[in-house]
Amino acid sequence: QVQLVESGGALVQAGGSLRLSCAASGILISMNGMNWYRQAPGKQRELVAAITGGGTTNYPDSVKGRFIISGDNVKNTVYLQKHSLKHEDTAVYYCQASRDWITYWGQGTQVTVYC
């Protein structure tokens, strides 16, 4: 059974930093990689970071240079380090992974950035 558990969401001041974690079980990040998405109120869920099993990363322009995705294969955990946070980064953040053509989602963690 695949489980993804996010943690680290918080209330943070604009300009601050925050690190989210996604602990995976039942799936190996070293083989399958993982993605981070976010969904703000009234908006569609959007991809904010991706890492392949081999460690290749990818980001949309909206977060490039501010967000860093990384993985710890020993802990089977993926992190999303966020810097220079903006109010528009306020959202529920979800980790997502796929295995055998099935997509799995975590429960989400709330990040609120205040000015």
PDB file of C-alpha atoms in Angstrom, residues 11-18 66-67 81-90 111-115:
ATOM      1  CA  LEU A  11       2.169  30.308   8.869  1.00  0.00           C
ATOM      2  CA  VAL A  12       5.197  32.265   7.679  1.00  0.00           C
ATOM      3  CA  GLN A  13       5.990  35.887   6.986  1.00  0.00           C
ATOM      4  CA  ALA A  14       6.624  37.034   3.427  1.00  0.00           C
ATOM      5  CA  GLY A  15      10.301  36.800   2.574  1.00  0.00           C
ATOM      6  CA  GLY A  16      10.775  33.857   4.894  1.00  0.00           C
ATOM      7  CA  SER A  17      11.710  30.254   4.244  1.00  0.00           C
ATOM      8  CA  LEU A  18      10.035  26.940   4.894  1.00  0.00           C
ATOM      9  CA  ARG A  66      13.089  30.127  -4.928  1.00  0.00           C
ATOM     10  CA  PHE A  67      12.006  26.483  -4.489  1.00  0.00           C
ATOM     11  CA  GLN A  81      12.741  23.955   0.430  1.00  0.00           C
ATOM     12  CA  LYS A  82      11.131  27.310  -0.205  1.00  0.00           C
ATOM     13  CA  HIS A  83      12.839  30.692   0.028  1.00  0.00           C
ATOM     14  CA  SER A  84      11.707  34.285  -0.461  1.00  0.00           C
ATOM     15  CA  LEU A  85       8.128  33.307   0.127  1.00  0.00           C
ATOM     16  CA  LYS A  86       5.400  35.507  -1.302  1.00  0.00           C
ATOM     17  CA  HIS A  87       1.760  35.916  -0.374  1.00  0.00           C
ATOM     18  CA  GLU A  88       0.831  34.182  -3.620  1.00  0.00           C
ATOM     19  CA  ASP A  89       2.650  31.056  -2.411  1.00  0.00           C
ATOM     20  CA  THR A  90      -0.205  30.552   0.047  1.00  0.00           C
ATOM     21  CA  VAL A 111       1.258  26.985   3.863  1.00  0.00           C
ATOM     22  CA  THR A 112       0.084  30.501   4.592  1.00  0.00           C
ATOM     23  CA  VAL A 113       2.297  33.478   3.801  1.00  0.00           C
ATOM     24  CA  TYR A 114       1.372  36.780   5.420  1.00  0.00           C
ATOM     25  CA  CYS A 115       2.673  40.237   4.619  1.00  0.00           C
TER      26      CYS A 115
END
